[in-house]
Amino acid sequence: MTTSSSTPAVKSAWTGMVPIDDTALAVTDSGGSGIPVVYLNGSYASQRHWKRVIADLGSGYRHISFDERARGRSGQSADYSFEACLRDIDAVLAARGVDRALLVGWSYGALLGVHWASRHPERALGVVGVDGPYPVGWTTDAEHEEIWKVFRRMKPMLPLARRLGMAARFSGEQHVEVAIEAHLLHAAAAPILEKVSVPVRYVVASGEAVGSRDDLQEQMRKALDPLLLRNPNLEVGAKVTSNHGSILRKDSPAVADVVRGLAASTRTQDRPGR
């Protein structure tokens, strides 16, 4: 496919609310004529965590970020499921008039990006997965009880975590439900990662994060190795020294570099967007 000879339309910057189901999502669109890059947040995080990456990439891209339901400035909802989050991506792209985009996700957002790309390969230019997704998760009742224990300890800290953009505006029990669903989806991710037909570039963190122990996260990362051999669309773009929780703060330049590399590989395709 050759590069389009037409000049892509320049979109104006926009910030506002996009309605979806029983709620509305806070969306920021930098505008411009560059490749649309859609940022997908961690489980309970907000779009504020992408500021360093966006600043590093600069004005040559069209940056679209948004807060998931009950995160950041978005409204609350009766549905916080993974499928609802996938619908939210569709709603944001439709509202901003974007046909094709490069998806950049951190943790839970990386899992969202790969799932969305696997369902819409004709619309996904590629996915940058920031420390995820890895094909392993906690699936037993005993492991789910460990998740409950973590959130029982964290419950008094949720108000502060919400102010820092690291917790949602829903109950501790709903935080656990989101976490358990995410673990089940990660454990079932291998077939999707084996078959995904768009380029997926990983930025892999190091060490353990808060609440993790016994090299658990390093073991999760190693589970990716066999899939890298079986699917050439999967590659590790960078291995960084920061841990899972600090990667967007401490290693944003590395994330931006991987986004640049993946974006550069799409420039021989027709311009995305409308």
PDB file of C-alpha atoms in Angstrom:
ATOM      1  CA  MET A   1       0.000   0.000   0.000  1.00  0.00           C
ATOM      2  CA  THR A   2       1.438   3.353  -0.977  1.00  0.00           C
ATOM      3  CA  THR A   3       1.398   6.607   0.887  1.00  0.00           C
ATOM      4  CA  SER A   4      -1.678   8.716   0.202  1.00  0.00           C
ATOM      5  CA  SER A   5      -0.928  11.779  -1.907  1.00  0.00           C
ATOM      6  CA  SER A   6      -3.684  13.823  -0.310  1.00  0.00           C
ATOM      7  CA  THR A   7      -3.004  16.145   2.581  1.00  0.00           C
ATOM      8  CA  PRO A   8      -4.670  14.850   5.774  1.00  0.00           C
ATOM      9  CA  ALA A   9      -7.277  17.083   7.333  1.00  0.00           C
ATOM     10  CA  VAL A  10      -6.180  19.089  10.351  1.00  0.00           C
ATOM     11  CA  LYS A  11      -8.412  18.463  13.350  1.00  0.00           C
ATOM     12  CA  SER A  12      -8.878  21.137  16.004  1.00  0.00           C
ATOM     13  CA  ALA A  13      -7.909  20.462  19.612  1.00  0.00           C
ATOM     14  CA  TRP A  14     -10.880  19.498  21.766  1.00  0.00           C
ATOM     15  CA  THR A  15     -11.616  18.673  25.399  1.00  0.00           C
ATOM     16  CA  GLY A  16     -15.042  17.540  26.527  1.00  0.00           C
ATOM     17  CA  MET A  17     -17.379  14.722  27.503  1.00  0.00           C
ATOM     18  CA  VAL A  18     -18.357  11.810  25.257  1.00  0.00           C
ATOM     19  CA  PRO A  19     -21.642  10.067  26.175  1.00  0.00           C
ATOM     20  CA  ILE A  20     -21.678   6.267  26.328  1.00  0.00           C
ATOM     21  CA  ASP A  21     -24.322   3.976  27.863  1.00  0.00           C
ATOM     22  CA  ASP A  22     -25.373   5.501  31.213  1.00  0.00           C
ATOM     23  CA  THR A  23     -22.365   7.795  31.639  1.00  0.00           C
ATOM     24  CA  ALA A  24     -19.945  10.174  29.897  1.00  0.00           C
ATOM     25  CA  LEU A  25     -16.186  10.028  29.429  1.00  0.00           C
ATOM     26  CA  ALA A  26     -13.740  12.913  29.833  1.00  0.00           C
ATOM     27  CA  VAL A  27     -11.732  13.078  26.592  1.00  0.00           C
ATOM     28  CA  THR A  28      -8.755  15.170  25.492  1.00  0.00           C
ATOM     29  CA  ASP A  29      -7.857  15.385  21.791  1.00  0.00           C
ATOM     30  CA  SER A  30      -4.770  17.411  20.876  1.00  0.00           C
ATOM     31  CA  GLY A  31      -5.916  17.705  17.269  1.00  0.00           C
ATOM     32  CA  GLY A  32      -3.530  18.123  14.375  1.00  0.00           C
ATOM     33  CA  SER A  33      -2.935  16.016  11.271  1.00  0.00           C
ATOM     34  CA  GLY A  34      -0.573  13.413  12.698  1.00  0.00           C
ATOM     35  CA  ILE A  35      -1.184   9.734  13.333  1.00  0.00           C
ATOM     36  CA  PRO A  36      -3.926   9.357  15.979  1.00  0.00           C
ATOM     37  CA  VAL A  37      -2.464   7.813  19.131  1.00  0.00           C
ATOM     38  CA  VAL A  38      -5.050   6.615  21.676  1.00  0.00           C
ATOM     39  CA  TYR A  39      -3.867   6.171  25.261  1.00  0.00           C
ATOM     40  CA  LEU A  40      -5.446   3.471  27.457  1.00  0.00           C
ATOM     41  CA  ASN A  41      -5.004   3.741  31.215  1.00  0.00           C
ATOM     42  CA  GLY A  42      -4.191   1.279  33.966  1.00  0.00           C
ATOM     43  CA  SER A  43      -7.094  -0.348  35.841  1.00  0.00           C
ATOM     44  CA  TYR A  44      -7.803   2.559  38.181  1.00  0.00           C
ATOM     45  CA  ALA A  45      -5.614   5.260  36.641  1.00  0.00           C
ATOM     46  CA  SER A  46      -6.470   8.395  34.674  1.00  0.00           C
ATOM     47  CA  GLN A  47      -5.240  10.112  31.541  1.00  0.00           C
ATOM     48  CA  ARG A  48      -2.935  12.341  33.581  1.00  0.00           C
ATOM     49  CA  HIS A  49      -0.350   9.530  33.652  1.00  0.00           C
ATOM     50  CA  TRP A  50       0.346   9.990  29.940  1.00  0.00           C
ATOM     51  CA  LYS A  51       1.427  13.629  30.142  1.00  0.00           C
ATOM     52  CA  ARG A  52       5.164  12.882  30.018  1.00  0.00           C
ATOM     53  CA  VAL A  53       4.845  10.506  27.069  1.00  0.00           C
ATOM     54  CA  ILE A  54       2.653  12.972  25.169  1.00  0.00           C
ATOM     55  CA  ALA A  55       5.069  15.836  25.842  1.00  0.00           C
ATOM     56  CA  ASP A  56       8.008  13.717  24.691  1.00  0.00           C
ATOM     57  CA  LEU A  57       6.275  12.732  21.441  1.00  0.00           C
ATOM     58  CA  GLY A  58       5.300  16.336  20.721  1.00  0.00           C
ATOM     59  CA  SER A  59       2.970  17.917  18.205  1.00  0.00           C
ATOM     60  CA  GLY A  60       3.701  15.560  15.321  1.00  0.00           C
ATOM     61  CA  TYR A  61       1.014  13.184  16.589  1.00  0.00           C
ATOM     62  CA  ARG A  62      -2.679  13.503  17.315  1.00  0.00           C
ATOM     63  CA  HIS A  63      -2.923  12.530  20.986  1.00  0.00           C
ATOM     64  CA  ILE A  64      -6.276  11.225  22.256  1.00  0.00           C
ATOM     65  CA  SER A  65      -6.564  10.326  25.938  1.00  0.00           C
ATOM     66  CA  PHE A  66      -9.598   9.710  28.126  1.00  0.00           C
ATOM     67  CA  ASP A  67     -10.645   8.676  31.603  1.00  0.00           C
ATOM     68  CA  GLU A  68     -12.440   5.369  31.991  1.00  0.00           C
ATOM     69  CA  ARG A  69     -15.750   5.190  33.824  1.00  0.00           C
ATOM     70  CA  ALA A  70     -15.501   6.618  37.366  1.00  0.00           C
ATOM     71  CA  ARG A  71     -11.829   7.428  36.865  1.00  0.00           C
ATOM     72  CA  GLY A  72     -10.466  10.934  36.554  1.00  0.00           C
ATOM     73  CA  ARG A  73     -13.209  13.310  35.437  1.00  0.00           C
ATOM     74  CA  SER A  74     -15.476  10.694  33.835  1.00  0.00           C
ATOM     75  CA  GLY A  75     -18.896   9.867  35.194  1.00  0.00           C
ATOM     76  CA  GLN A  76     -19.915   6.851  37.210  1.00  0.00           C
ATOM     77  CA  SER A  77     -21.753   3.914  35.686  1.00  0.00           C
ATOM     78  CA  ALA A  78     -23.578   0.705  36.493  1.00  0.00           C
ATOM     79  CA  ASP A  79     -21.076  -1.235  34.357  1.00  0.00           C
ATOM     80  CA  TYR A  80     -17.302  -1.306  34.931  1.00  0.00           C
ATOM     81  CA  SER A  81     -16.632  -4.517  33.042  1.00  0.00           C
ATOM     82  CA  PHE A  82     -13.857  -5.118  30.529  1.00  0.00           C
ATOM     83  CA  GLU A  83     -16.433  -5.245  27.724  1.00  0.00           C
ATOM     84  CA  ALA A  84     -17.695  -1.823  28.785  1.00  0.00           C
ATOM     85  CA  CYS A  85     -14.128  -0.502  28.540  1.00  0.00           C
ATOM     86  CA  LEU A  86     -13.863  -1.890  25.008  1.00  0.00           C
ATOM     87  CA  ARG A  87     -17.101  -0.123  24.086  1.00  0.00           C
ATOM     88  CA  ASP A  88     -15.646   3.073  25.498  1.00  0.00           C
ATOM     89  CA  ILE A  89     -12.761   2.911  23.001  1.00  0.00           C
ATOM     90  CA  ASP A  90     -15.296   2.623  20.171  1.00  0.00           C
ATOM     91  CA  ALA A  91     -17.288   5.557  21.526  1.00  0.00           C
ATOM     92  CA  VAL A  92     -14.247   7.829  21.817  1.00  0.00           C
ATOM     93  CA  LEU A  93     -12.994   6.991  18.312  1.00  0.00           C
ATOM     94  CA  ALA A  94     -16.443   7.538  16.822  1.00  0.00           C
ATOM     95  CA  ALA A  95     -16.908  10.836  18.644  1.00  0.00           C
ATOM     96  CA  ARG A  96     -13.537  12.119  17.437  1.00  0.00           C
ATOM     97  CA  GLY A  97     -13.988  10.858  13.880  1.00  0.00           C
ATOM     98  CA  VAL A  98     -11.018   8.472  13.897  1.00  0.00           C
ATOM     99  CA  ASP A  99     -11.090   5.418  11.643  1.00  0.00           C
ATOM    100  CA  ARG A 100      -7.641   3.992  12.420  1.00  0.00           C
ATOM    101  CA  ALA A 101      -5.339   4.576  15.375  1.00  0.00           C
ATOM    102  CA  LEU A 102      -2.241   3.423  17.160  1.00  0.00           C
ATOM    103  CA  LEU A 103      -3.117   2.206  20.657  1.00  0.00           C
ATOM    104  CA  VAL A 104      -0.794   2.729  23.614  1.00  0.00           C
ATOM    105  CA  GLY A 105      -1.831   1.022  26.847  1.00  0.00           C
ATOM    106  CA  TRP A 106      -0.343   0.603  30.291  1.00  0.00           C
ATOM    107  CA  SER A 107      -1.084  -2.596  32.264  1.00  0.00           C
ATOM    108  CA  TYR A 108      -4.893  -3.095  32.042  1.00  0.00           C
ATOM    109  CA  GLY A 109      -4.874  -0.609  29.168  1.00  0.00           C
ATOM    110  CA  ALA A 110      -2.385  -2.797  27.279  1.00  0.00           C
ATOM    111  CA  LEU A 111      -4.765  -5.738  27.643  1.00  0.00           C
ATOM    112  CA  LEU A 112      -7.575  -3.541  26.319  1.00  0.00           C
ATOM    113  CA  GLY A 113      -5.435  -2.483  23.379  1.00  0.00           C
ATOM    114  CA  VAL A 114      -4.569  -6.029  22.320  1.00  0.00           C
ATOM    115  CA  HIS A 115      -8.180  -7.222  22.650  1.00  0.00           C
ATOM    116  CA  TRP A 116      -9.497  -4.243  20.686  1.00  0.00           C
ATOM    117  CA  ALA A 117      -6.847  -4.699  17.970  1.00  0.00           C
ATOM    118  CA  SER A 118      -7.599  -8.419  17.689  1.00  0.00           C
ATOM    119  CA  ARG A 119     -11.262  -7.594  17.071  1.00  0.00           C
ATOM    120  CA  HIS A 120     -10.562  -4.672  14.716  1.00  0.00           C
ATOM    121  CA  PRO A 121      -7.270  -5.447  12.913  1.00  0.00           C
ATOM    122  CA  GLU A 122      -8.280  -3.248   9.991  1.00  0.00           C
ATOM    123  CA  ARG A 123      -8.561  -0.244  12.316  1.00  0.00           C
ATOM    124  CA  ALA A 124      -5.548  -0.790  14.574  1.00  0.00           C
ATOM    125  CA  LEU A 125      -2.216   0.491  13.283  1.00  0.00           C
ATOM    126  CA  GLY A 126      -0.572  -1.364  16.150  1.00  0.00           C
ATOM    127  CA  VAL A 127      -0.351  -1.588  19.919  1.00  0.00           C
ATOM    128  CA  VAL A 128       2.336  -0.459  22.345  1.00  0.00           C
ATOM    129  CA  GLY A 129       1.943  -2.465  25.544  1.00  0.00           C
ATOM    130  CA  VAL A 130       3.549  -0.772  28.541  1.00  0.00           C
ATOM    131  CA  ASP A 131       4.402  -3.687  30.862  1.00  0.00           C
ATOM    132  CA  GLY A 132       1.613  -5.842  29.546  1.00  0.00           C
ATOM    133  CA  PRO A 133      -0.329  -7.805  28.631  1.00  0.00           C
ATOM    134  CA  TYR A 134       1.311 -10.996  29.894  1.00  0.00           C
ATOM    135  CA  PRO A 135      -0.450 -14.370  29.469  1.00  0.00           C
ATOM    136  CA  VAL A 136      -0.697 -15.302  33.142  1.00  0.00           C
ATOM    137  CA  GLY A 137      -2.979 -14.387  36.024  1.00  0.00           C
ATOM    138  CA  TRP A 138      -4.492 -15.472  39.320  1.00  0.00           C
ATOM    139  CA  THR A 139      -7.451 -17.746  38.654  1.00  0.00           C
ATOM    140  CA  THR A 140      -8.086 -19.862  41.757  1.00  0.00           C
ATOM    141  CA  ASP A 141     -10.319 -19.036  44.714  1.00  0.00           C
ATOM    142  CA  ALA A 142      -7.255 -18.892  46.977  1.00  0.00           C
ATOM    143  CA  GLU A 143      -5.563 -16.413  44.659  1.00  0.00           C
ATOM    144  CA  HIS A 144      -8.719 -14.321  44.470  1.00  0.00           C
ATOM    145  CA  GLU A 145      -8.759 -14.244  48.256  1.00  0.00           C
ATOM    146  CA  GLU A 146      -5.243 -12.770  48.107  1.00  0.00           C
ATOM    147  CA  ILE A 147      -6.623  -9.958  45.937  1.00  0.00           C
ATOM    148  CA  TRP A 148      -9.359  -9.348  48.508  1.00  0.00           C
ATOM    149  CA  LYS A 149      -6.736  -9.179  51.272  1.00  0.00           C
ATOM    150  CA  VAL A 150      -4.701  -6.591  49.352  1.00  0.00           C
ATOM    151  CA  PHE A 151      -7.729  -4.347  48.849  1.00  0.00           C
ATOM    152  CA  ARG A 152      -8.857  -4.717  52.465  1.00  0.00           C
ATOM    153  CA  ARG A 153      -5.451  -3.346  53.490  1.00  0.00           C
ATOM    154  CA  MET A 154      -5.646  -0.605  50.874  1.00  0.00           C
ATOM    155  CA  LYS A 155      -9.247   0.458  51.577  1.00  0.00           C
ATOM    156  CA  PRO A 156      -8.335   3.253  54.031  1.00  0.00           C
ATOM    157  CA  MET A 157      -5.960   4.689  51.410  1.00  0.00           C
ATOM    158  CA  LEU A 158      -8.497   4.802  48.564  1.00  0.00           C
ATOM    159  CA  PRO A 159      -9.524   8.466  49.121  1.00  0.00           C
ATOM    160  CA  LEU A 160      -5.884   9.582  48.778  1.00  0.00           C
ATOM    161  CA  ALA A 161      -5.313   7.230  45.840  1.00  0.00           C
ATOM    162  CA  ARG A 162      -8.318   8.752  44.070  1.00  0.00           C
ATOM    163  CA  ARG A 163      -6.834  12.240  44.411  1.00  0.00           C
ATOM    164  CA  LEU A 164      -3.589  10.915  42.892  1.00  0.00           C
ATOM    165  CA  GLY A 165      -5.451   9.381  39.965  1.00  0.00           C
ATOM    166  CA  MET A 166      -4.688   5.819  41.103  1.00  0.00           C
ATOM    167  CA  ALA A 167      -8.125   4.694  42.270  1.00  0.00           C
ATOM    168  CA  ALA A 168     -11.626   4.880  40.870  1.00  0.00           C
ATOM    169  CA  ARG A 169     -14.728   6.507  42.319  1.00  0.00           C
ATOM    170  CA  PHE A 170     -16.387   3.228  43.111  1.00  0.00           C
ATOM    171  CA  SER A 171     -16.329   0.857  46.071  1.00  0.00           C
ATOM    172  CA  GLY A 172     -13.458  -1.275  47.283  1.00  0.00           C
ATOM    173  CA  GLU A 173     -15.489  -4.329  46.345  1.00  0.00           C
ATOM    174  CA  GLN A 174     -15.810  -3.076  42.773  1.00  0.00           C
ATOM    175  CA  HIS A 175     -12.056  -2.504  42.645  1.00  0.00           C
ATOM    176  CA  VAL A 176     -11.644  -6.184  43.523  1.00  0.00           C
ATOM    177  CA  GLU A 177     -14.153  -7.269  40.859  1.00  0.00           C
ATOM    178  CA  VAL A 178     -12.214  -5.345  38.209  1.00  0.00           C
ATOM    179  CA  ALA A 179      -8.919  -6.859  39.407  1.00  0.00           C
ATOM    180  CA  ILE A 180     -10.233 -10.438  39.400  1.00  0.00           C
ATOM    181  CA  GLU A 181     -11.736 -10.054  35.924  1.00  0.00           C
ATOM    182  CA  ALA A 182      -8.405  -8.646  34.685  1.00  0.00           C
ATOM    183  CA  HIS A 183      -6.488 -11.621  36.125  1.00  0.00           C
ATOM    184  CA  LEU A 184      -8.842 -14.083  34.425  1.00  0.00           C
ATOM    185  CA  LEU A 185      -8.474 -12.268  31.111  1.00  0.00           C
ATOM    186  CA  HIS A 186      -4.681 -12.180  31.383  1.00  0.00           C
ATOM    187  CA  ALA A 187      -4.621 -15.915  32.142  1.00  0.00           C
ATOM    188  CA  ALA A 188      -6.659 -16.511  28.976  1.00  0.00           C
ATOM    189  CA  ALA A 189      -4.669 -14.103  26.786  1.00  0.00           C
ATOM    190  CA  ALA A 190      -2.243 -16.551  25.139  1.00  0.00           C
ATOM    191  CA  PRO A 191      -4.512 -17.528  22.203  1.00  0.00           C
ATOM    192  CA  ILE A 192      -5.192 -13.855  21.435  1.00  0.00           C
ATOM    193  CA  LEU A 193      -1.500 -12.960  21.584  1.00  0.00           C
ATOM    194  CA  GLU A 194      -0.621 -15.945  19.379  1.00  0.00           C
ATOM    195  CA  LYS A 195      -3.035 -14.809  16.663  1.00  0.00           C
ATOM    196  CA  VAL A 196      -2.948 -10.998  16.838  1.00  0.00           C
ATOM    197  CA  SER A 197      -2.201  -9.802  13.315  1.00  0.00           C
ATOM    198  CA  VAL A 198      -1.119  -6.202  13.969  1.00  0.00           C
ATOM    199  CA  PRO A 199       2.299  -5.220  15.361  1.00  0.00           C
ATOM    200  CA  VAL A 200       2.487  -5.245  19.166  1.00  0.00           C
ATOM    201  CA  ARG A 201       5.550  -3.675  20.782  1.00  0.00           C
ATOM    202  CA  TYR A 202       6.217  -4.219  24.486  1.00  0.00           C
ATOM    203  CA  VAL A 203       7.939  -1.857  26.889  1.00  0.00           C
ATOM    204  CA  VAL A 204       8.936  -4.223  29.682  1.00  0.00           C
ATOM    205  CA  ALA A 205       9.497  -2.991  33.234  1.00  0.00           C
ATOM    206  CA  SER A 206      11.829  -4.527  35.831  1.00  0.00           C
ATOM    207  CA  GLY A 207      11.390  -5.712  39.385  1.00  0.00           C
ATOM    208  CA  GLU A 208       8.303  -5.785  41.543  1.00  0.00           C
ATOM    209  CA  ALA A 209       5.712  -3.121  42.258  1.00  0.00           C
ATOM    210  CA  VAL A 210       3.754  -2.282  45.415  1.00  0.00           C
ATOM    211  CA  GLY A 211       1.757  -5.304  46.600  1.00  0.00           C
ATOM    212  CA  SER A 212       3.839  -7.803  44.595  1.00  0.00           C
ATOM    213  CA  ARG A 213       6.349 -10.252  46.010  1.00  0.00           C
ATOM    214  CA  ASP A 214       8.477 -13.321  45.282  1.00  0.00           C
ATOM    215  CA  ASP A 215       9.437 -12.141  41.773  1.00  0.00           C
ATOM    216  CA  LEU A 216       5.798 -12.556  40.728  1.00  0.00           C
ATOM    217  CA  GLN A 217       5.886  -9.848  38.073  1.00  0.00           C
ATOM    218  CA  GLU A 218       9.163 -11.053  36.604  1.00  0.00           C
ATOM    219  CA  GLN A 219       7.626 -14.522  36.306  1.00  0.00           C
ATOM    220  CA  MET A 220       4.643 -12.988  34.510  1.00  0.00           C
ATOM    221  CA  ARG A 221       6.963 -11.230  32.044  1.00  0.00           C
ATOM    222  CA  LYS A 222       8.850 -14.451  31.297  1.00  0.00           C
ATOM    223  CA  ALA A 223       5.558 -16.084  30.275  1.00  0.00           C
ATOM    224  CA  LEU A 224       5.666 -13.880  27.195  1.00  0.00           C
ATOM    225  CA  ASP A 225       8.881 -15.459  25.848  1.00  0.00           C
ATOM    226  CA  PRO A 226       7.320 -18.507  24.077  1.00  0.00           C
ATOM    227  CA  LEU A 227       4.755 -16.274  22.372  1.00  0.00           C
ATOM    228  CA  LEU A 228       7.485 -13.992  21.024  1.00  0.00           C
ATOM    229  CA  LEU A 229       8.841 -17.035  19.164  1.00  0.00           C
ATOM    230  CA  ARG A 230       5.453 -18.109  17.816  1.00  0.00           C
ATOM    231  CA  ASN A 231       4.076 -14.758  16.618  1.00  0.00           C
ATOM    232  CA  PRO A 232       6.444 -12.416  14.729  1.00  0.00           C
ATOM    233  CA  ASN A 233       4.027  -9.530  15.282  1.00  0.00           C
ATOM    234  CA  LEU A 234       5.023  -9.512  18.970  1.00  0.00           C
ATOM    235  CA  GLU A 235       8.297  -7.810  19.865  1.00  0.00           C
ATOM    236  CA  VAL A 236       9.951  -6.307  22.923  1.00  0.00           C
ATOM    237  CA  GLY A 237      10.709  -2.720  21.965  1.00  0.00           C
ATOM    238  CA  ALA A 238      12.486  -1.797  25.211  1.00  0.00           C
ATOM    239  CA  LYS A 239      13.392  -3.197  28.632  1.00  0.00           C
ATOM    240  CA  VAL A 240      13.580  -0.457  31.265  1.00  0.00           C
ATOM    241  CA  THR A 241      14.779  -0.257  34.863  1.00  0.00           C
ATOM    242  CA  SER A 242      11.646   1.199  36.459  1.00  0.00           C
ATOM    243  CA  ASN A 243       8.982  -1.056  37.965  1.00  0.00           C
ATOM    244  CA  HIS A 244       5.373  -1.563  36.878  1.00  0.00           C
ATOM    245  CA  GLY A 245       3.983   1.313  38.898  1.00  0.00           C
ATOM    246  CA  SER A 246       6.625   3.910  38.048  1.00  0.00           C
ATOM    247  CA  ILE A 247       7.270   3.165  34.378  1.00  0.00           C
ATOM    248  CA  LEU A 248       5.270   6.069  32.913  1.00  0.00           C
ATOM    249  CA  ARG A 249       6.875   8.494  35.339  1.00  0.00           C
ATOM    250  CA  LYS A 250      10.486   7.331  35.191  1.00  0.00           C
ATOM    251  CA  ASP A 251      10.825   5.834  31.710  1.00  0.00           C
ATOM    252  CA  SER A 252       8.442   7.898  29.599  1.00  0.00           C
ATOM    253  CA  PRO A 253      11.223   8.649  27.023  1.00  0.00           C
ATOM    254  CA  ALA A 254      11.611   4.925  26.361  1.00  0.00           C
ATOM    255  CA  VAL A 255       7.858   4.537  25.931  1.00  0.00           C
ATOM    256  CA  ALA A 256       7.800   7.488  23.529  1.00  0.00           C
ATOM    257  CA  ASP A 257      10.688   6.001  21.527  1.00  0.00           C
ATOM    258  CA  VAL A 258       8.813   2.719  21.056  1.00  0.00           C
ATOM    259  CA  VAL A 259       5.708   4.632  19.950  1.00  0.00           C
ATOM    260  CA  ARG A 260       7.843   6.565  17.438  1.00  0.00           C
ATOM    261  CA  GLY A 261       9.325   3.366  16.056  1.00  0.00           C
ATOM    262  CA  LEU A 262       5.947   1.710  15.628  1.00  0.00           C
ATOM    263  CA  ALA A 263       4.437   4.858  14.114  1.00  0.00           C
ATOM    264  CA  ALA A 264       7.325   5.120  11.649  1.00  0.00           C
ATOM    265  CA  SER A 265       6.593   1.608  10.414  1.00  0.00           C
ATOM    266  CA  THR A 266       3.026   2.647   9.537  1.00  0.00           C
ATOM    267  CA  ARG A 267       3.933   5.693   7.468  1.00  0.00           C
ATOM    268  CA  THR A 268       3.939   3.738   4.216  1.00  0.00           C
ATOM    269  CA  GLN A 269       0.258   3.014   4.780  1.00  0.00           C
ATOM    270  CA  ASP A 270      -2.595   5.322   3.923  1.00  0.00           C
ATOM    271  CA  ARG A 271      -3.076   8.089   6.468  1.00  0.00           C
ATOM    272  CA  PRO A 272      -5.458   7.065   9.285  1.00  0.00           C
ATOM    273  CA  GLY A 273      -8.402   9.123  10.447  1.00  0.00           C
ATOM    274  CA  ARG A 274     -10.810  11.115   8.379  1.00  0.00           C
TER     275      ARG A 274
END
